[in-house]
Coordinates of C-alpha atoms in Angstrom, one line a residue:
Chain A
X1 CA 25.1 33.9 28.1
X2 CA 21.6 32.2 28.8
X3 CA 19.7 34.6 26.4
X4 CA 22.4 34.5 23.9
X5 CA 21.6 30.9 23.6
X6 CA 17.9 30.8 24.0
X7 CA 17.9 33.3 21.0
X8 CA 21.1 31.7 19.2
X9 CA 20.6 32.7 15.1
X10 CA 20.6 29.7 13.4
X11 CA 23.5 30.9 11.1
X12 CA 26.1 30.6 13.7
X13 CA 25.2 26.9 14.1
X14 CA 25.6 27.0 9.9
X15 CA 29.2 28.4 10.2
X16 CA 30.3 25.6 13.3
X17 CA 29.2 23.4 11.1
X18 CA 30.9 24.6 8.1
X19 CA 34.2 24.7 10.5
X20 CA 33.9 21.0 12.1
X21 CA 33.7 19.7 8.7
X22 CA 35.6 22.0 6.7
X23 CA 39.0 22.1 9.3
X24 CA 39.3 18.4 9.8
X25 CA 39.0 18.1 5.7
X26 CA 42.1 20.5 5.6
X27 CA 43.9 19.1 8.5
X28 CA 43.9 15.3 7.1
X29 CA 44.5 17.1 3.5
X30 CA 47.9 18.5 4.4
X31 CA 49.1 15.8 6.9
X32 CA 47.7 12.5 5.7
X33 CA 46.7 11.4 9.2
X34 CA 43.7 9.9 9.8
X35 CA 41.9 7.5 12.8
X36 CA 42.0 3.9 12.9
X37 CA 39.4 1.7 12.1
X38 CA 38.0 -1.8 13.4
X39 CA 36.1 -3.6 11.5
X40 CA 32.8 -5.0 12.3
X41 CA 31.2 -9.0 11.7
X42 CA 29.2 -7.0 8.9
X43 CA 32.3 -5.5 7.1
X44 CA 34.0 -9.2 7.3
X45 CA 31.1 -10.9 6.1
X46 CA 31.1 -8.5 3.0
X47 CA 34.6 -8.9 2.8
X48 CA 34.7 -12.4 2.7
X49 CA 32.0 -12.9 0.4
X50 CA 33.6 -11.5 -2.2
X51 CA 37.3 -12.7 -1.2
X52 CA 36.0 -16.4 -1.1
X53 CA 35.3 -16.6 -4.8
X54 CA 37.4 -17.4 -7.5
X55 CA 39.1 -16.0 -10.2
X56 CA 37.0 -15.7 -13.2
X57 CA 33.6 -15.8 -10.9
X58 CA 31.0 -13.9 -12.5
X59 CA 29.9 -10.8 -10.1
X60 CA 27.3 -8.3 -10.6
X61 CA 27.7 -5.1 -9.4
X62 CA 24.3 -2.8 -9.1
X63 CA 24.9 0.4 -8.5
X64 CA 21.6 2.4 -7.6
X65 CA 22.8 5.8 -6.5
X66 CA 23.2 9.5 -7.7
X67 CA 25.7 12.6 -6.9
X68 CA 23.6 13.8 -4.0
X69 CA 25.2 9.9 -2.0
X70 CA 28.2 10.2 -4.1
X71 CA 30.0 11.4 -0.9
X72 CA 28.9 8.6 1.3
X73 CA 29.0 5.6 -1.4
X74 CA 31.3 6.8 -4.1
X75 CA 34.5 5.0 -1.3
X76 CA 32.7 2.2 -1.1
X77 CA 32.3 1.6 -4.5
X78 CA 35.5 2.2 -5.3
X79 CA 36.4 -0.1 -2.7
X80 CA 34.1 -2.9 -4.4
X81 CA 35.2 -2.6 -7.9
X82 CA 38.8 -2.7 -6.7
X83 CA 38.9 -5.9 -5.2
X84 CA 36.6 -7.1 -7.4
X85 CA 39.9 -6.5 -10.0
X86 CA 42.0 -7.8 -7.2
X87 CA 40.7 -11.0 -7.0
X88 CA 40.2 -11.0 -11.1
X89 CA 36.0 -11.5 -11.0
X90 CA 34.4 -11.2 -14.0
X91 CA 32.7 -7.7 -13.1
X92 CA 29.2 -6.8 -14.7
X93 CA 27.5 -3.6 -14.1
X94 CA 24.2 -2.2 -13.9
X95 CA 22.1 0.6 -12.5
X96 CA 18.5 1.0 -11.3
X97 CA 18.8 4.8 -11.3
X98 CA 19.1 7.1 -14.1
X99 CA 22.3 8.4 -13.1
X100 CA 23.8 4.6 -12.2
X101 CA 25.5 4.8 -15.4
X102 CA 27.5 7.8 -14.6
X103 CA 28.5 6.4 -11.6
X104 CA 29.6 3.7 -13.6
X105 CA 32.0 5.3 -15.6
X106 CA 33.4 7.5 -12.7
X107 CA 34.5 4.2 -11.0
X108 CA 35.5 2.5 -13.7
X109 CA 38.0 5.5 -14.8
X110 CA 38.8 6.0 -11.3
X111 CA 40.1 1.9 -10.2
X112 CA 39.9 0.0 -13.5
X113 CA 41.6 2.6 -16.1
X114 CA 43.7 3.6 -13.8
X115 CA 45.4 0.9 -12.1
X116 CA 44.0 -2.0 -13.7
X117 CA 44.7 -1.4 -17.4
X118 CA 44.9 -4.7 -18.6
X119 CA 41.5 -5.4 -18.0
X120 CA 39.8 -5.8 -21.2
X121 CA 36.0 -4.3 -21.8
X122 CA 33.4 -7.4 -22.8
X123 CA 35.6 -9.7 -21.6
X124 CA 36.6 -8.8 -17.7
X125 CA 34.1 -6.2 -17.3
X126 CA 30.7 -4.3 -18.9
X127 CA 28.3 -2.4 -18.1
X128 CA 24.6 -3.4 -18.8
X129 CA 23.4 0.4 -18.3
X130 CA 20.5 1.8 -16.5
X131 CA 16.8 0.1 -17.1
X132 CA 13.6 1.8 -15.9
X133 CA 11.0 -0.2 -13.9
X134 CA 13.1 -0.4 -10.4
X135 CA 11.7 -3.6 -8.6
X136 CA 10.5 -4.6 -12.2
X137 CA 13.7 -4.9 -13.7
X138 CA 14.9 -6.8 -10.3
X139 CA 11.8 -9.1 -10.7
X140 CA 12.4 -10.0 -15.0
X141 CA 16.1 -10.5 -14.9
X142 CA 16.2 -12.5 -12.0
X143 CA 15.1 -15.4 -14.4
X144 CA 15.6 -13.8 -17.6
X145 CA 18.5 -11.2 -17.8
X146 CA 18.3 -11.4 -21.8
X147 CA 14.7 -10.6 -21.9
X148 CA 15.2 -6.9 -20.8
X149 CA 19.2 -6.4 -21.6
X150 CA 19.1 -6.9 -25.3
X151 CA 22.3 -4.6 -25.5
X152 CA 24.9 -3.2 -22.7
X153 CA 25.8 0.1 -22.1
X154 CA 27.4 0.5 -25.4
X155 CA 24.6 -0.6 -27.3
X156 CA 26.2 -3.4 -28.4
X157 CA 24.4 -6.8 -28.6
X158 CA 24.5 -8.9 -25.7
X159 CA 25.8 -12.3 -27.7
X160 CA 28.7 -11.0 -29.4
X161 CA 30.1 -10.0 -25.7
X162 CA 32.4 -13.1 -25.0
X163 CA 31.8 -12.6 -21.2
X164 CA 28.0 -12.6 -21.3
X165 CA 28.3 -16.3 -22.7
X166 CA 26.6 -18.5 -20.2
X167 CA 24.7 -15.2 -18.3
X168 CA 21.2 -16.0 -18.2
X169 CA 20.0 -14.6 -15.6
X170 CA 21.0 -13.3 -12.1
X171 CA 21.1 -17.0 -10.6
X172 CA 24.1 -17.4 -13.0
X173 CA 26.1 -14.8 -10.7
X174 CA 28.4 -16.1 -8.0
X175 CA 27.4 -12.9 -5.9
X176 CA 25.6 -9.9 -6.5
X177 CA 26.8 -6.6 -5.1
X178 CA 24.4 -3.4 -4.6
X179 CA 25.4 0.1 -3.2
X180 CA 22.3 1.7 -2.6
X181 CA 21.0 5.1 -1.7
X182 CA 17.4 4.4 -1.5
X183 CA 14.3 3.2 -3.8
X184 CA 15.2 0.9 -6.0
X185 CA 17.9 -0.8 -4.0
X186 CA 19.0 -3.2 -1.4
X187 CA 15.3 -3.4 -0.1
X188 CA 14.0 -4.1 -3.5
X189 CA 16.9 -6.7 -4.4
X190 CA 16.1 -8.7 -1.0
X191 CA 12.2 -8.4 -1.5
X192 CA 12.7 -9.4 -5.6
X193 CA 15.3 -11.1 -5.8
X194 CA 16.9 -13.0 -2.4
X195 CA 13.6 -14.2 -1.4
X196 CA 12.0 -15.8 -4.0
X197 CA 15.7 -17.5 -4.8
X198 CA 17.2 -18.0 -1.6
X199 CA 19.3 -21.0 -2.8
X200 CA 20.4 -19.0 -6.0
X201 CA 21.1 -16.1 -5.5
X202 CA 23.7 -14.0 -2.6
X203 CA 23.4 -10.3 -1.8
X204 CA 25.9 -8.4 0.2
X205 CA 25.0 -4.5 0.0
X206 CA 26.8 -1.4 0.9
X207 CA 24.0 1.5 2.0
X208 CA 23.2 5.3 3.2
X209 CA 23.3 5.5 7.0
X210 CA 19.5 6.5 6.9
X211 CA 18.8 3.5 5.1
X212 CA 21.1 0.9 7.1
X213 CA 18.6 0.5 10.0
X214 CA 15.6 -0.6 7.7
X215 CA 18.0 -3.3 6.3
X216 CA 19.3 -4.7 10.0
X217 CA 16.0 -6.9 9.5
X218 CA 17.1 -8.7 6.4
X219 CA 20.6 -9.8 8.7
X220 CA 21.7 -12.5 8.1
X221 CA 19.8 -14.7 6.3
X222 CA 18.7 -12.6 3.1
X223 CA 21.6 -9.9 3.1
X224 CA 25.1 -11.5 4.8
X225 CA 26.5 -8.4 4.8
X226 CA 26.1 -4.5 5.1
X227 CA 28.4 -1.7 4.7
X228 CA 26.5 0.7 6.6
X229 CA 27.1 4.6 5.4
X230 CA 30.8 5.7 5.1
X231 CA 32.0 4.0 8.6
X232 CA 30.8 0.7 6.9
X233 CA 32.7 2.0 3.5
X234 CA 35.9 2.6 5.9
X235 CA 36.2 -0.7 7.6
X236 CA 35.6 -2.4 4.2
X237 CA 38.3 -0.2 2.9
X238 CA 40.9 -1.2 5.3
X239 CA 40.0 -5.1 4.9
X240 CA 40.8 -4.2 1.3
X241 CA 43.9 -2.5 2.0
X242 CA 45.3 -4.7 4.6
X243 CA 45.1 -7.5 2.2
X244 CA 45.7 -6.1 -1.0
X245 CA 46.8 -2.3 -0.3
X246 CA 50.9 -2.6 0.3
X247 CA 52.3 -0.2 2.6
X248 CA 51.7 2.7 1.2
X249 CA 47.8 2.6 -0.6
X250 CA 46.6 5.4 -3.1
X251 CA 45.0 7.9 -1.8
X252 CA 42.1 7.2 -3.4
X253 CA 41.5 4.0 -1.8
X254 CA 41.7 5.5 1.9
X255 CA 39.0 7.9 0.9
X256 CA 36.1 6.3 3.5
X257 CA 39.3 6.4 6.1
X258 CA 39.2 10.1 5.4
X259 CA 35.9 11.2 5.4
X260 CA 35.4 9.4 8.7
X261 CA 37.5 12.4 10.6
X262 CA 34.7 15.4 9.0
X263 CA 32.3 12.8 10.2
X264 CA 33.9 12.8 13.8
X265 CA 33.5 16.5 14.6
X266 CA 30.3 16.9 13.2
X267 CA 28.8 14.6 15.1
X268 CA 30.5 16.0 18.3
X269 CA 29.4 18.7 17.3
X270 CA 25.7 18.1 17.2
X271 CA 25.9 16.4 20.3
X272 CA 27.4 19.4 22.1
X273 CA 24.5 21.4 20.4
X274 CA 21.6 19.2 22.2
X275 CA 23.8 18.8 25.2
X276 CA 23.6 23.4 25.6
X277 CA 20.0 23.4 24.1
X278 CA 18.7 21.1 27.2
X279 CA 20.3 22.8 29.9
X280 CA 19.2 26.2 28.3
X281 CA 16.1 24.5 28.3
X282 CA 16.1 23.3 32.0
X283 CA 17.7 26.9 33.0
X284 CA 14.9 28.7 31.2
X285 CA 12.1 26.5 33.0
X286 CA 13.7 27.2 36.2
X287 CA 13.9 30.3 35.8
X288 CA 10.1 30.4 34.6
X289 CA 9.2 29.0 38.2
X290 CA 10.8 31.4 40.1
X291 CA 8.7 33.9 38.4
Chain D
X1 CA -10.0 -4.7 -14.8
X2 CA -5.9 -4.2 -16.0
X3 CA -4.9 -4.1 -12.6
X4 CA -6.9 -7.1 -11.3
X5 CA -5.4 -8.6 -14.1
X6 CA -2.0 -8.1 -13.5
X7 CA -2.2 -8.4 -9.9
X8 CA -3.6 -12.2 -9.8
X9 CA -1.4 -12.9 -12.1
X10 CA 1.7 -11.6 -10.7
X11 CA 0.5 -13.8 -7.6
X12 CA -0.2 -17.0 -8.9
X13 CA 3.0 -17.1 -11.0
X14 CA 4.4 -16.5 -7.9
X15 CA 3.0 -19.3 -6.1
X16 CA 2.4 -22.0 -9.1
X17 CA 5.7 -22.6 -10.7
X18 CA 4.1 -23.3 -14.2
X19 CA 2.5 -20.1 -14.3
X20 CA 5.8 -18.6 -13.9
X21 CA 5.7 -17.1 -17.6
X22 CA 3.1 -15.3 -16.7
X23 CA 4.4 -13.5 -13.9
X24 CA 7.6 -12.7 -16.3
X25 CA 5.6 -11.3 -19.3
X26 CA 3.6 -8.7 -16.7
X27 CA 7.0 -7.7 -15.3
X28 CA 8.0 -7.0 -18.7
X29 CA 4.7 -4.8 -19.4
X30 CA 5.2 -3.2 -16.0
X31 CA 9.2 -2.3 -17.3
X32 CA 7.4 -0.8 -20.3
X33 CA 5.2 1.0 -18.7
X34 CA 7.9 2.5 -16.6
X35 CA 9.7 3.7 -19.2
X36 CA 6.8 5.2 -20.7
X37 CA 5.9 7.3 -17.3
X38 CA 9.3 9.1 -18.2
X39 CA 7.3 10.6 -21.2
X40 CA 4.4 11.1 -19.1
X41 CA 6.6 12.5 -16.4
X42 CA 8.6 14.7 -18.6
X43 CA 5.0 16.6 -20.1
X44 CA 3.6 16.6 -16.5
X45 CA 6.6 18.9 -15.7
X46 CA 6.8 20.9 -18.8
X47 CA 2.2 21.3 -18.5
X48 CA 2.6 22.1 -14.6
X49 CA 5.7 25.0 -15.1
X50 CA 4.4 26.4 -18.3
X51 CA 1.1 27.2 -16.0
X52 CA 3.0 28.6 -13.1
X53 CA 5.1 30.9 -16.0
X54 CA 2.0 31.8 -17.5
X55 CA 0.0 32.5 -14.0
X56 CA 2.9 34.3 -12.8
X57 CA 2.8 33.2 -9.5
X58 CA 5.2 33.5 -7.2
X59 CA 8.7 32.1 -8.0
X60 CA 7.2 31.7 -11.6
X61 CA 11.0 32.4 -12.6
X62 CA 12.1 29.3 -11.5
X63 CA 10.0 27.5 -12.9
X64 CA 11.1 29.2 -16.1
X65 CA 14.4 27.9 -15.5
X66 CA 13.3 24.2 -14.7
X67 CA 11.4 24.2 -18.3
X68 CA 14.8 25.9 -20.0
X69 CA 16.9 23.3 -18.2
X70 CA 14.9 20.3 -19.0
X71 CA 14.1 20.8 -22.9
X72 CA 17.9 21.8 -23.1
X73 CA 19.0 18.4 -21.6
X74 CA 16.6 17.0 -23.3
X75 CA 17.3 18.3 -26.0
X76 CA 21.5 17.8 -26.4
X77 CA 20.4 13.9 -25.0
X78 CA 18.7 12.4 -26.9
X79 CA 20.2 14.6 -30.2
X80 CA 23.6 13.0 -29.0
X81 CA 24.3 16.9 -30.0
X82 CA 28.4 16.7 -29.8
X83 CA 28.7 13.2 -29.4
X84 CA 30.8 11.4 -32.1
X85 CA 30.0 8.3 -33.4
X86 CA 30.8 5.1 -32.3
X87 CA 34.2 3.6 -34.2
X88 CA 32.2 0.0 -34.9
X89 CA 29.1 2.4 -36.9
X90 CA 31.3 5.4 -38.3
X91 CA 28.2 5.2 -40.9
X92 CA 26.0 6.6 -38.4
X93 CA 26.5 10.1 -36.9
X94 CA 24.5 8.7 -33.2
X95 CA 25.7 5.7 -32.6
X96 CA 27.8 6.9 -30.1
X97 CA 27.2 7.3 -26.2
X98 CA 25.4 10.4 -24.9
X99 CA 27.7 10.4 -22.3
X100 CA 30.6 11.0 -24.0
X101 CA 32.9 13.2 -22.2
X102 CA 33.1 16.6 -23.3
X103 CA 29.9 16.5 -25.1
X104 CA 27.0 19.3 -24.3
X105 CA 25.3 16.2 -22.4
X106 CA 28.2 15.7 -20.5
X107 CA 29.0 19.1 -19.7
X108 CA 25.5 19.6 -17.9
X109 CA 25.8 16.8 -15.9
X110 CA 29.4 16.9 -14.9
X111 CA 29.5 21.0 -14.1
X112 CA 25.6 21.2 -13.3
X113 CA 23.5 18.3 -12.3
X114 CA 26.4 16.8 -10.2
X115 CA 27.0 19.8 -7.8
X116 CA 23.7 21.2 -7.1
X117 CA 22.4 17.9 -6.1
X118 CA 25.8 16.7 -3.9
X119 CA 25.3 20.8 -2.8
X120 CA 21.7 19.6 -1.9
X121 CA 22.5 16.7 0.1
X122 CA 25.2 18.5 1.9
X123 CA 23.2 20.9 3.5
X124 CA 21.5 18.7 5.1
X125 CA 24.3 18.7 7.6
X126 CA 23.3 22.3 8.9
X127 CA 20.0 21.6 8.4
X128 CA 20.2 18.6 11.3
X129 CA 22.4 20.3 13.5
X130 CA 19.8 23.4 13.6
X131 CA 17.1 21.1 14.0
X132 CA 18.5 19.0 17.2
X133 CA 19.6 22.3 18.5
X134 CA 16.1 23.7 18.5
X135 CA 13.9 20.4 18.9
X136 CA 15.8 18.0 20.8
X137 CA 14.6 18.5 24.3
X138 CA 14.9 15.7 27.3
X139 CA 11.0 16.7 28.5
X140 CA 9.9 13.0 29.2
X141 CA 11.6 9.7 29.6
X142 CA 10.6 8.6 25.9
X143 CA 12.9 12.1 25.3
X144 CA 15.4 10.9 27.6
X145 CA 15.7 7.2 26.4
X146 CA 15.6 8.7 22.5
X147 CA 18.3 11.4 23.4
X148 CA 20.7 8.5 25.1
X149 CA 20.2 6.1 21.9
X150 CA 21.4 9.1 19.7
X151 CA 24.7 9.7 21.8
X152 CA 25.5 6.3 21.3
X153 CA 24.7 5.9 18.0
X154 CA 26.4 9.3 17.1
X155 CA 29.3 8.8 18.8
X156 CA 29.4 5.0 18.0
X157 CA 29.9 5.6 14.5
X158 CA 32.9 7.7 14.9
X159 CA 36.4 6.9 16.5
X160 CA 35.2 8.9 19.4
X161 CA 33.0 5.6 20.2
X162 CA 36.2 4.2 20.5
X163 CA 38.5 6.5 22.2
X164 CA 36.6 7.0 25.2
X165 CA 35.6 3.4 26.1
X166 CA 38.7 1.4 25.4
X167 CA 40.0 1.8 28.8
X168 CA 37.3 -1.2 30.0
X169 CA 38.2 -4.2 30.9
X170 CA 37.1 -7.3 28.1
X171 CA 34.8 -8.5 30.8
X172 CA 32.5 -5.1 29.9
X173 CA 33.2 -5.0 26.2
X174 CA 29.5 -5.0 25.9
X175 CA 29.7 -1.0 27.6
X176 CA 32.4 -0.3 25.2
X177 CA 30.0 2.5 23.1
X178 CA 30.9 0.7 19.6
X179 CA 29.4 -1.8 20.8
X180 CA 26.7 -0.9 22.5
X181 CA 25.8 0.8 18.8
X182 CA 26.0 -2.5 17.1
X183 CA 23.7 -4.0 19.9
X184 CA 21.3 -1.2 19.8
X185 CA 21.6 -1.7 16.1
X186 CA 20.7 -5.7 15.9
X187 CA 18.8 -6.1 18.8
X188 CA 16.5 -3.3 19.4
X189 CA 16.2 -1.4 15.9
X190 CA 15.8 -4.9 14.1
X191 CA 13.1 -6.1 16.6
X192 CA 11.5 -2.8 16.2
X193 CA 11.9 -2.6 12.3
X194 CA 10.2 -5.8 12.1
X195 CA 7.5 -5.6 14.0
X196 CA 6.5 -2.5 11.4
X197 CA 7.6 -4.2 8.6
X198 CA 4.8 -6.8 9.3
X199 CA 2.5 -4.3 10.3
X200 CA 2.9 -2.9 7.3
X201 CA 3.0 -6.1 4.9
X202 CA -0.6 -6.9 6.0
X203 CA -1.7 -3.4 5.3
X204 CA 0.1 -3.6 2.2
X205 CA -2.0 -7.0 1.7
X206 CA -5.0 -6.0 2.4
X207 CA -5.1 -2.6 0.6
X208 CA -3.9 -4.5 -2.2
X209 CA -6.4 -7.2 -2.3
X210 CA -9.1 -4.2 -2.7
X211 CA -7.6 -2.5 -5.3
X212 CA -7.6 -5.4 -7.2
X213 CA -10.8 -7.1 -6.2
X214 CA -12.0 -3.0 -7.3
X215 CA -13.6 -2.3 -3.6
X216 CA -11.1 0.9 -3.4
X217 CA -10.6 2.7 -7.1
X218 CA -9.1 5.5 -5.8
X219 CA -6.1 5.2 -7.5
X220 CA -7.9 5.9 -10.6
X221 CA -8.6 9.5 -9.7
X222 CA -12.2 11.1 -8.9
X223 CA -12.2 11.9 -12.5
X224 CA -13.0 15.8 -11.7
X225 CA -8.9 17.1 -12.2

């Protein structure tokens, strides 16, 4: 046994891995059962920053991530842009990543085409589209939106939109929103845009777990609140639900929920790993004084 | 003499709120430039693969297929090839998005780009569990400390965290493990991160105020590339 794990092939730790996620995905696939979740002051305080405005409240939405964090953030932006519709926000996108757009559209066709169809495009939602620069773009349209977005996504000029009447800049949003997987985001957002306008402008952020300890700094003062990887994205999602959800929510919206029980045995998983490799560790120095 | 430029002026516009036009119209250039570096970016690949294909040094193939994929996504992007135009312009035949679903631009990002990088990130999974298999080891108490912060952490953020500390009493509630994660969390990784973050601003300010007083030019390059 001891010399099966001091020489354990790396491939069987592949395929335990493969199995802790892979059963769990199956298990909660065919029964629908998942683990309760309690949410934190940091899931509230996003929460309620968002449920505390009003109807018609100009929101921006910046979402700065890709397909490789689309399986940590994709829930949580769902989760944003859905109560966002719930609570009947004037939604404007944008993206500091090339492929922000695209995550865009998924979300919109996922929550806003599907079960918000009334919605009407220019005048309870758009898209302003990706802009290069990263912190740049942060840094001009944080007093001059209209400088840099001469068009939205569309291509379609920014004064004939009837919802971009009275947008200046990003002090003219009641909150703004990022999902984040890394450089440009949340940092750049607090460093660009919080600080220098403190008064003006309110950030709440949902983030990758690698990221979420580099932004615990920024709490409270400069970012309220922080969804932190997809537990974060889960308790939010429940808030959401609980309020807004009915008995029986889409599947779509308890998609965090869901991913937290993959999550679960992995991490068990790892843990049992270190917990064999230290005492074939301490065996194998024993061992070596005897000798 | 551009960077000291933009530099001093980016600070006092940020400090003198007349000069606040200033600091706009250099954010703009920097957004320019930005979007320029994509072109720069884009030849950079094409120069540095072409000379691998041509050298045909080891895994020259792939580099093969990173020119092939680029210049075709480059090429069915900005053509719009597939994409039809936008019902407000009928007249013109690329008015319409490049996204368009079901277009060739589409296509390579939906059933291409989007797998291989989610497939990317993904493995990182196995590639984490193999690492704290073979490099976790509790050898000294800085080991032990880092490898008890972990188990909290790790079980913290699951419903395990939970599960196996609800049976204490409110008076503990601190021990429950999802909450020692949040207090590990806010007190000692936020005192922690901060005290680098400063370290690191005055690094960042010093190092900055030689490039642009031109003491350290070695961002320009030594000129022999």
């Amino acid at each position: 046994m001891y010399e099966f794990f001091k020489n354990l092939d790396k491939r069987w730790i592949f395929l335990l891995m493969f199995l802790s996620v892979s059963i769990p995905i199956y298990i909660i696939g065919k029964t629908g059962k998942t683990f309760p979740e309690t949410p934190t002051l940091l899931s509230k305080a996003v929460f309620n920053a968002i449920d505390e405005l009003e109807e018609g409240d100009p929101i921006l939405l910046s979402f700065d991530f890709d397909p490789a964090s689309e399986g940590e953030l994709g829930p949580m932006a769902t989760a944003f842009v859905r109560h966002c519709c719930e609570k009947k926000l004037k939604i404007y996108f944008m993206a500091l990543w090339p492929v922000g757009p695209q995550m865009v559209d998924d979300v919109i066709a996922r929550v806003i085409y599907s079960d918000f169809p009334d919605l009407v495009y220019g005048e309870d939602y758009m898209s302003l589209g990706f802009k290069p620069g990263n912190e740049g773009v942060i840094k001009v349209i944080v007093t001059d939106l209209r400088e840099l977005y001469t068009t939205d996504d569309n291509g379609t000029a920014i004064d004939v939109i009837p919802m971009m009447k009275g947008i200046h800049s990003v002090q003219d949003f009641e909150l703004v929103v990022n999902v984040s997987a890394g450089y440009a985001g949340t940092k750049e957002w607090v460093q660009y845009a919080v600080t220098p306008f403190k008064d003006r402008i309110k950030l709440v952020a949902g983030c990758t777990g690698v990221q979420a300890p580099l932004l615990y700094p920024y709490i409270p003062e400069q970012l309220p609140g922080l969804l932190g990887a997809i537990k974060g994205a889960a308790e939010y999602e429940k808030l959401v639900n609980d309020k807004y959800g009915g008995d029986n929510p889409d599947p779509k919206y308890l998609e965090a929920k869901r991913r937290m029980g993959p999550q679960l045995v992995a991490h068990i998983l790892i843990i049992l790993l270190i917990i064999i490799a230290n005492i074939v560790f301490f065996v194998g120095k024993r061992r070596e004084a005897r000798s | 003499m551009i960077t000291a430029l933009g530099g001093f002026v980016l600070i006092v516009a940020y400090f003198i709120p007349a000069t606040q036009g200033w600091g706009e119209v250099a954010a703009i250039w920097f957004d320019i430039l930005a979007a320029i570096a994509f072109v720069l970016g884009g030849g950079n690949l094409i120069k540095i693969h072409l000379k691998k294909v041509s050298d045909r040094r080891a895994g020259w193939a792939y580099s093969l297929i990173t020119v092939f994929a680029f210049l075709l996504t480059l090429f069915v992007g900005l053509g719009k090839i597939g994409v039809n135009p936008n019902p407000m312009y009928p007249d013109f035949l690329t008015s319409g998005s490049y996204r368009e679903i079901g277009s060739p631009f589409w296509w390579l990002y939906e059933y291409a780009f989007k797998p291989l990088t989610a497939t990317m990130f993904a493995m990182l999974a196995f590639y984490i569990a193999s690492a704290a298999f073979r490099a976790f080891r509790a050898k000294n108490i800085e080991a032990i400390l880092l490898l008890g912060t972990a188990f909290i952490i790790l079980l913290g953020r699951t419903f395990a965290g939970v599960y196996l500390t609800s049976w204490l009493p409110d008076s503990l509630s601190g021990l429950r493990i999802e909450n020692m994660t949040i207090s590990i969390m806010s007190v000692l990784n936020t005192a922690g991160n901060r005290a680098i973050m400063i370290g690191i601003a005055l690094g960042i300010a010093s190092t900055s105020l030689k490039v642009l007083l031109g003491v350290d030019r070695s961002y320009l390059g030594t000129g022999e590339e």
